[in-house]
Amino acid sequence: MIRRSDFPKDFIFGTATAAYQIEGAANEDGRGPSIWDVFSHTPGKTLNGDNGDVACDHYHRYKEDIKLMKEIGLDAYRFSISWPRVMPDGKNINQKGVDFYNRLVDELLENDIVPFITLYHWDLPYALYEKGGWLNPDIALYFRAYATFMFNELGDRVKHWITLNEPWCSSFLGYFTGEHAPGHKDLQEALIAAHNLLRAHGHAVQAFREEVKDGKVGLTNVVMKIEPGDSKPESFLVASLVDKFVNAWYHDPVVFGKYPEEAVAIYLEKGLQILDSDMNIIATPIDFFGVNYYTRTLVIFDPNNPLGFSYVQGDLPKTEMGWEIYPQGLFDMLVYLKERYRLPLYITENGMAGPDKLENGRVQDTYRIEYLEKHFEKALEAINAGVDLKGYFIWSLMDNFEWAYGYSKRFGIIYVDYNTQKRILKDSALWLKEFLKS
Ligand SMILES: N=[N+]=NCCCCNC(=O)[C@@H]1[C@H]2[C@H](O)[C@@H](O)[C@H](O)[C@@H](CO)[C@@H]12
């Protein structure tokens, strides 16, 4: 049985959340609308028309939530800042919004919980979207100004920062598949958005070096283990190509200053330009990569699909998201990232959506305990294989707004009864509390 003491002494265990998924108070104290406010209020975009207007009401209940983190014994907490709460139009300051994050950080520190801040977790101010959003090259400068302001505001107390959460989701799901805000379906736009997201990241890192001399800054990507879904040689080729588009695309430029060869061809074919000056900014050195790992993705060669491949379902046990439970993929990707980029790593998200039922005041999510144990074991195996893994944030602290799936998917180790906003520690939280003492 894995124990906390098996991990390095300074290894940190935490939980992660994101502003739009938990805060609520969407129109309170001067907060402006984000693209997710507009998207979730657009009929047909989210399950049951669910939105983040109230969510977990964390904006008002943050003290109680921090008390629960303390009770579980967590070392750290990763959360995101709502850009439109602090800059309703993307530019001018809303002091009440800024005050909330000051209170939140101070409350965490008073409870000996280390804050990790994500600057952008998908809630772009709608006012900036109206100026082109991630398609407008100037967005990188708006983001730099926002980042600079937040570094100045909180950098004296917060020393661990993440610029973007999963630019693959923001660009591919937001601009190509249309599943996420702003719901566009245009491959060329997705490529432009991806490039501008990485440019914004680079600008923020440059600002960080000026504003927070003793801090660490990184980029969090979703990292998927891409495997061939059948034994055809073409499927192995396709898997390695998809791996380049999903993984290397968002890591290579940040470390090497260039896109993977296979990807550049698509860019040039689409007539997109990649300036050397852009690549130099994107490659401003970072201190770590954040790794969001959930599952593997199986692809097969498919000549009928314009992209040349299609996804196939694997036959391993799956979570409520239909994602295979595949802890080996975590080990594989941690080792891959270490060997390719040689940077310290944090698992900034790992967890599962389960069929959580509240019965007699209890949620017996034994499956989530098993999931976490298996992924903890693979993380430890990676450390023993030489990976400089520094921490592990469970997704998520509490059940929350699961984007297009609304409130139908529960990822929390804490159950939220949305009718009463009552929080109930699931068995997984009780297990974690004991693990953290082991
Ligand atoms: N096929 N397939 N595969 C896996 C694709 C995962 C892409 N979605 C994510 O990584 C999001 C990340 C997000 O940060 C968080 O805000 C979300 O709540 C979690 C849970 O959805 C995850």
XYZ file of C-alpha atoms and ligand atoms in Angstrom:
460
model
C 0.000 0.000 0.000
C 1.474 3.332 -1.041
C 2.272 5.805 1.728
C 2.927 9.531 1.741
C 6.364 8.861 3.250
C 7.324 6.936 0.076
C 7.428 10.312 -1.685
C 10.296 12.840 -1.359
C 10.083 14.966 1.780
C 9.348 18.205 -0.074
C 6.834 16.660 -2.498
C 3.531 18.530 -2.306
C -0.006 17.198 -2.485
C -2.793 19.578 -3.394
C -6.101 19.991 -5.156
C -7.016 22.137 -8.159
C -10.009 24.194 -9.262
C -10.768 26.999 -11.749
C -12.573 30.301 -11.289
C -15.470 29.858 -13.681
C -16.097 26.333 -12.450
C -16.494 27.148 -8.739
C -16.790 30.879 -7.947
C -20.311 31.825 -9.039
C -21.085 35.501 -8.232
C -20.887 35.938 -11.993
C -22.424 39.420 -11.946
C -21.375 40.534 -8.475
C -18.981 43.263 -7.337
C -18.258 44.492 -10.833
C -17.244 41.238 -12.524
C -17.585 41.473 -16.306
C -18.783 38.672 -18.626
C -16.363 36.102 -20.001
C -16.709 34.045 -23.173
C -17.925 31.201 -20.924
C -20.704 33.366 -19.450
C -21.961 34.082 -22.961
C -21.374 30.514 -24.226
C -23.121 28.817 -21.287
C -26.080 31.189 -21.650
C -26.378 30.338 -25.357
C -29.092 27.692 -25.781
C -27.786 24.238 -26.686
C -24.164 24.815 -25.716
C -24.162 23.175 -22.281
C -26.072 20.235 -20.834
C -29.443 21.397 -19.468
C -28.299 24.974 -20.149
C -26.120 24.790 -17.014
C -23.937 27.849 -16.395
C -21.498 29.297 -13.868
C -23.776 32.026 -12.491
C -23.784 30.383 -9.024
C -21.629 27.230 -9.402
C -20.268 26.329 -5.917
C -20.707 29.913 -4.648
C -17.018 29.806 -3.735
C -16.820 33.597 -4.033
C -18.784 33.759 -0.759
C -17.801 30.388 0.770
C -14.026 30.407 0.218
C -13.237 30.497 3.968
C -15.286 27.334 4.563
C -13.680 25.642 1.558
C -10.194 26.503 2.799
C -11.088 25.102 6.218
C -11.970 21.810 4.476
C -8.617 21.806 2.634
C -6.930 22.288 5.998
C -8.975 19.506 7.579
C -7.905 17.108 4.816
C -4.311 18.210 5.363
C -3.486 19.486 1.872
C -0.147 21.237 1.344
C -1.168 23.404 -1.599
C -4.109 24.662 -3.625
C -4.141 25.474 -7.334
C -6.815 27.958 -8.397
C -7.316 30.400 -11.253
C -7.965 34.114 -11.353
C -11.015 35.276 -13.272
C -9.574 37.859 -15.668
C -13.007 39.528 -16.144
C -13.454 39.747 -12.349
C -10.301 41.865 -11.979
C -10.548 43.571 -15.402
C -14.225 43.562 -16.519
C -13.343 44.983 -19.950
C -10.031 43.142 -20.105
C -8.067 46.284 -19.325
C -9.411 48.518 -16.514
C -9.157 47.408 -12.884
C -12.171 46.407 -10.772
C -10.806 46.832 -7.250
C -13.522 44.690 -5.614
C -12.488 41.826 -7.860
C -8.840 42.283 -6.947
C -9.771 42.427 -3.246
C -11.346 38.966 -3.473
C -8.090 37.384 -4.599
C -6.143 39.223 -1.906
C -8.551 37.827 0.705
C -8.332 34.343 -0.831
C -4.512 34.305 -0.825
C -4.314 35.666 2.730
C -6.788 33.024 3.968
C -4.760 30.233 2.330
C -1.516 31.491 3.870
C -3.158 31.786 7.302
C -4.046 28.093 6.935
C -0.512 27.117 5.835
C -1.695 26.197 2.347
C 0.636 27.142 -0.523
C -1.212 29.010 -3.311
C -0.506 28.082 -6.935
C -2.190 30.546 -9.312
C -3.285 29.912 -12.889
C -3.689 33.234 -14.685
C -5.932 31.933 -17.470
C -8.302 29.005 -17.161
C -10.520 29.712 -20.203
C -12.656 32.659 -19.010
C -11.517 35.333 -21.475
C -13.179 38.735 -20.897
C -15.951 38.947 -23.491
C -14.923 42.525 -24.270
C -11.597 41.175 -25.578
C -13.378 38.494 -27.584
C -15.269 41.330 -29.273
C -11.838 42.689 -30.263
C -10.949 39.337 -31.843
C -9.997 37.444 -28.701
C -7.292 34.828 -29.289
C -7.416 35.566 -33.030
C -6.159 39.121 -32.501
C -2.333 39.246 -32.123
C -2.749 42.157 -29.677
C -4.309 39.719 -27.176
C -0.757 38.822 -26.104
C -0.205 42.402 -24.943
C -3.534 42.568 -23.115
C -2.553 39.313 -21.373
C 0.887 40.713 -20.546
C -0.708 43.766 -18.910
C -3.106 41.539 -16.920
C -0.270 39.237 -15.858
C 1.949 42.158 -14.851
C -0.832 43.630 -12.732
C -1.506 40.321 -10.950
C 2.199 39.632 -10.373
C 2.466 43.071 -8.769
C -0.690 42.548 -6.723
C -0.018 39.034 -5.382
C 3.617 38.240 -6.233
C 4.805 39.218 -2.738
C 2.854 36.262 -1.277
C 2.400 33.893 -4.265
C 5.568 32.328 -5.658
C 4.164 29.637 -7.970
C 2.371 30.737 -11.139
C 0.986 29.067 -14.245
C 0.320 31.299 -17.245
C -2.260 29.222 -19.173
C -4.306 26.138 -18.482
C -4.336 23.763 -21.471
C -3.928 25.975 -24.563
C -4.860 22.844 -26.573
C -8.385 23.028 -25.137
C -8.679 26.796 -25.611
C -7.605 26.537 -29.256
C -8.755 23.100 -30.459
C -12.018 22.762 -28.469
C -12.755 26.496 -28.583
C -11.970 27.167 -32.239
C -12.042 23.827 -34.117
C -14.549 21.389 -32.588
C -16.616 24.219 -31.078
C -17.349 22.195 -27.897
C -15.945 25.000 -25.738
C -16.282 28.784 -25.764
C -16.240 30.700 -28.049
C -17.630 27.759 -30.103
C -15.953 28.391 -33.462
C -15.360 25.550 -35.931
C -12.451 26.613 -38.104
C -9.083 24.813 -38.219
C -7.230 27.899 -39.435
C -8.627 29.928 -36.531
C -7.593 27.139 -34.130
C -4.007 27.343 -35.435
C -3.963 31.136 -35.060
C -5.460 30.925 -31.562
C -2.871 28.324 -30.526
C -0.054 30.573 -31.719
C -1.428 33.655 -29.968
C -2.004 31.699 -26.748
C 1.663 30.681 -26.772
C 2.730 34.251 -27.589
C 0.659 35.461 -24.623
C 2.357 32.822 -22.464
C 5.799 34.044 -23.529
C 4.958 37.678 -22.828
C 3.682 36.755 -19.362
C 6.895 34.852 -18.585
C 8.972 37.908 -19.608
C 6.820 40.085 -17.305
C 7.199 37.524 -14.501
C 10.992 37.739 -14.646
C 10.717 41.499 -14.073
C 8.055 41.400 -11.352
C 8.589 38.278 -9.209
C 12.334 37.672 -8.898
C 11.995 34.832 -6.365
C 9.068 33.018 -8.004
C 8.578 30.056 -10.338
C 6.451 30.175 -13.482
C 5.310 27.459 -15.853
C 2.767 26.348 -18.434
C 0.132 23.669 -17.868
C -0.832 21.437 -20.801
C -3.220 18.541 -21.051
C -0.934 15.584 -21.756
C -2.564 12.651 -23.503
C -0.976 9.262 -24.097
C -1.761 8.726 -27.784
C -1.729 5.074 -28.870
C -2.714 3.239 -32.086
C -6.201 1.750 -31.812
C -5.351 -1.200 -34.062
C -2.251 -3.019 -35.268
C -2.058 -1.450 -38.755
C 1.323 0.213 -39.422
C -0.531 3.316 -40.664
C -2.195 3.626 -37.263
C 1.193 3.749 -35.569
C 2.144 6.575 -37.947
C -1.092 8.398 -37.297
C -0.670 8.015 -33.523
C 2.762 9.599 -33.654
C 1.393 12.452 -35.804
C -1.550 13.098 -33.470
C 0.894 13.005 -30.548
C 2.807 15.844 -32.235
C -0.382 17.920 -32.661
C -1.752 17.379 -29.179
C 1.392 17.229 -27.071
C 4.567 18.475 -28.818
C 2.705 21.394 -30.403
C 2.251 23.072 -27.018
C 5.565 22.017 -25.471
C 8.232 22.205 -28.218
C 7.861 25.944 -29.026
C 8.108 26.799 -25.303
C 11.400 24.936 -24.882
C 12.952 24.718 -28.374
C 11.450 27.859 -29.945
C 10.008 25.886 -32.838
C 6.937 23.832 -33.712
C 7.305 20.143 -34.513
C 8.227 19.792 -38.214
C 5.057 17.886 -39.022
C 2.944 20.724 -37.651
C 4.754 23.547 -39.453
C 3.817 22.026 -42.820
C 0.134 22.484 -41.939
C 0.787 26.052 -40.887
C 2.532 26.989 -44.122
C -0.117 25.131 -46.166
C -2.747 27.272 -44.438
C -0.744 30.350 -45.301
C -0.099 31.198 -41.662
C 3.074 33.083 -40.866
C 5.379 32.259 -37.995
C 7.752 35.099 -37.138
C 11.117 34.321 -35.528
C 10.448 37.180 -33.116
C 7.282 35.360 -31.992
C 9.147 32.112 -31.446
C 11.805 33.878 -29.383
C 9.140 35.292 -27.062
C 7.309 31.947 -26.841
C 10.585 30.270 -25.865
C 11.299 32.591 -22.922
C 12.636 30.025 -20.423
C 10.185 28.636 -17.836
C 10.771 26.878 -14.510
C 8.423 23.870 -14.890
C 5.697 22.231 -16.937
C 2.309 21.555 -15.364
C 0.944 18.190 -16.499
C -2.810 17.565 -16.654
C -3.165 13.827 -17.190
C -6.478 11.972 -17.449
C -6.325 9.135 -19.895
C -5.008 7.709 -23.120
C -6.451 8.401 -26.552
C -6.634 5.682 -29.210
C -6.464 6.665 -32.901
C -6.562 4.680 -36.121
C -5.697 5.494 -39.727
C -8.908 6.696 -41.418
C -8.622 7.780 -45.078
C -12.243 8.978 -45.021
C -11.519 11.579 -42.377
C -10.027 14.874 -43.653
C -7.511 14.752 -40.811
C -6.568 11.183 -41.806
C -7.454 9.586 -38.483
C -10.356 8.863 -36.168
C -10.688 8.169 -32.462
C -11.640 4.705 -31.259
C -12.923 3.590 -27.878
C -10.591 1.386 -25.850
C -11.834 -1.537 -23.754
C -10.416 -0.572 -20.339
C -12.770 0.439 -17.515
C -13.939 4.036 -18.022
C -14.897 7.021 -15.889
C -18.200 8.931 -16.197
C -16.497 10.989 -18.928
C -15.997 7.807 -20.986
C -12.237 8.174 -20.455
C -10.287 4.951 -19.973
C -8.612 4.536 -16.598
C -4.969 4.107 -17.645
C -2.416 4.924 -14.932
C 0.452 3.554 -17.056
C -0.091 6.508 -19.401
C 0.804 8.877 -16.577
C 4.150 7.148 -16.057
C 4.829 7.013 -19.812
C 4.097 10.714 -20.334
C 6.071 11.881 -17.280
C 9.130 9.997 -18.536
C 8.552 11.267 -22.097
C 8.355 14.886 -20.908
C 11.446 14.508 -18.733
C 13.512 13.015 -21.550
C 12.383 15.512 -24.180
C 12.376 18.760 -22.157
C 14.434 18.157 -18.992
C 12.269 20.465 -16.881
C 10.803 19.977 -13.387
C 7.184 18.803 -13.516
C 4.058 19.191 -11.415
C 0.981 17.074 -11.993
C -1.372 20.052 -11.966
C -4.459 17.906 -12.612
C -5.348 14.245 -12.297
C -8.642 12.783 -11.156
C -11.886 11.212 -12.319
C -15.589 11.834 -12.731
C -17.475 9.129 -10.857
C -21.079 7.944 -10.368
C -21.055 9.649 -6.986
C -24.222 9.093 -4.928
C -24.979 10.767 -1.620
C -26.547 8.066 0.596
C -27.162 8.566 4.322
C -24.812 11.537 4.310
C -21.966 9.585 2.735
C -20.407 9.146 -0.731
C -18.671 5.796 -1.022
C -16.420 6.626 -3.981
C -14.169 3.608 -3.543
C -13.476 3.723 -7.302
C -11.937 7.188 -6.879
C -9.718 5.973 -4.007
C -8.522 3.162 -6.270
C -7.992 5.590 -9.173
C -5.927 7.933 -7.029
C -3.893 5.133 -5.457
C -2.983 3.710 -8.858
C -2.005 7.115 -10.227
C -0.034 7.971 -7.077
C 1.859 4.697 -7.568
C 2.709 5.597 -11.164
C 3.824 9.070 -10.107
C 6.134 7.513 -7.512
C 7.435 5.047 -10.121
C 8.268 8.022 -12.370
C 10.133 9.748 -9.533
C 12.113 6.549 -8.958
C 12.827 6.480 -12.710
C 14.479 9.884 -12.358
C 11.645 12.276 -13.176
C 11.927 15.560 -11.231
C 8.264 15.506 -10.193
C 7.603 18.093 -7.482
C 3.925 17.824 -6.718
C 0.505 16.374 -7.461
C -2.776 18.326 -7.590
C -5.954 16.282 -7.617
C -8.728 17.443 -9.923
C -10.797 18.484 -8.148
C -11.203 19.840 -4.624
C -14.973 19.781 -5.040
C -17.646 18.925 -7.604
C -18.032 21.876 -9.976
C -19.193 23.174 -13.373
C -17.743 20.670 -15.850
C -17.884 22.982 -18.887
C -20.203 21.663 -21.629
C -21.277 18.805 -19.324
C -22.535 21.287 -16.745
C -23.050 19.876 -13.240
C -23.630 16.327 -14.469
C -20.035 15.223 -13.918
C -18.627 15.046 -10.390
C -14.794 15.199 -10.142
C -14.535 16.389 -6.558
C -13.154 14.651 -3.481
C -15.750 16.850 -1.777
C -19.397 16.420 -2.748
C -21.411 19.580 -3.432
C -25.172 19.496 -2.943
C -26.041 22.298 -5.376
C -29.506 22.784 -3.858
C -28.123 23.662 -0.452
C -24.439 24.400 -1.330
C -23.587 21.944 1.450
C -20.122 20.372 1.204
C -19.679 16.700 2.206
C -16.259 14.999 2.313
C -16.470 11.894 0.115
C -14.761 8.693 1.253
C -11.894 9.661 -1.083
C -11.312 12.835 0.949
C -11.316 10.808 4.177
C -8.892 8.344 2.596
C -6.664 11.224 1.400
C -6.656 12.704 4.914
C -5.249 9.421 6.252
C -2.852 9.023 3.319
C -1.391 12.481 3.948
C -0.562 11.408 7.508
C 0.935 8.046 6.432
N -10.511 11.861 -24.908
N -9.974 12.414 -24.099
N -9.412 12.901 -23.355
C -9.006 13.697 -22.377
C -9.153 15.138 -22.832
C -9.167 15.964 -21.625
C -9.395 17.398 -22.039
N -9.987 18.095 -20.916
C -9.262 18.399 -19.858
O -8.101 18.133 -19.735
C -9.978 19.144 -18.754
C -9.161 19.776 -17.778
C -9.518 21.195 -17.354
O -8.360 21.899 -16.926
C -10.540 21.226 -16.208
O -11.077 22.535 -16.111
C -11.637 20.196 -16.463
O -12.652 20.309 -15.483
C -10.976 18.817 -16.405
C -12.010 17.691 -16.514
O -12.589 17.697 -17.805
C -9.914 18.653 -17.451
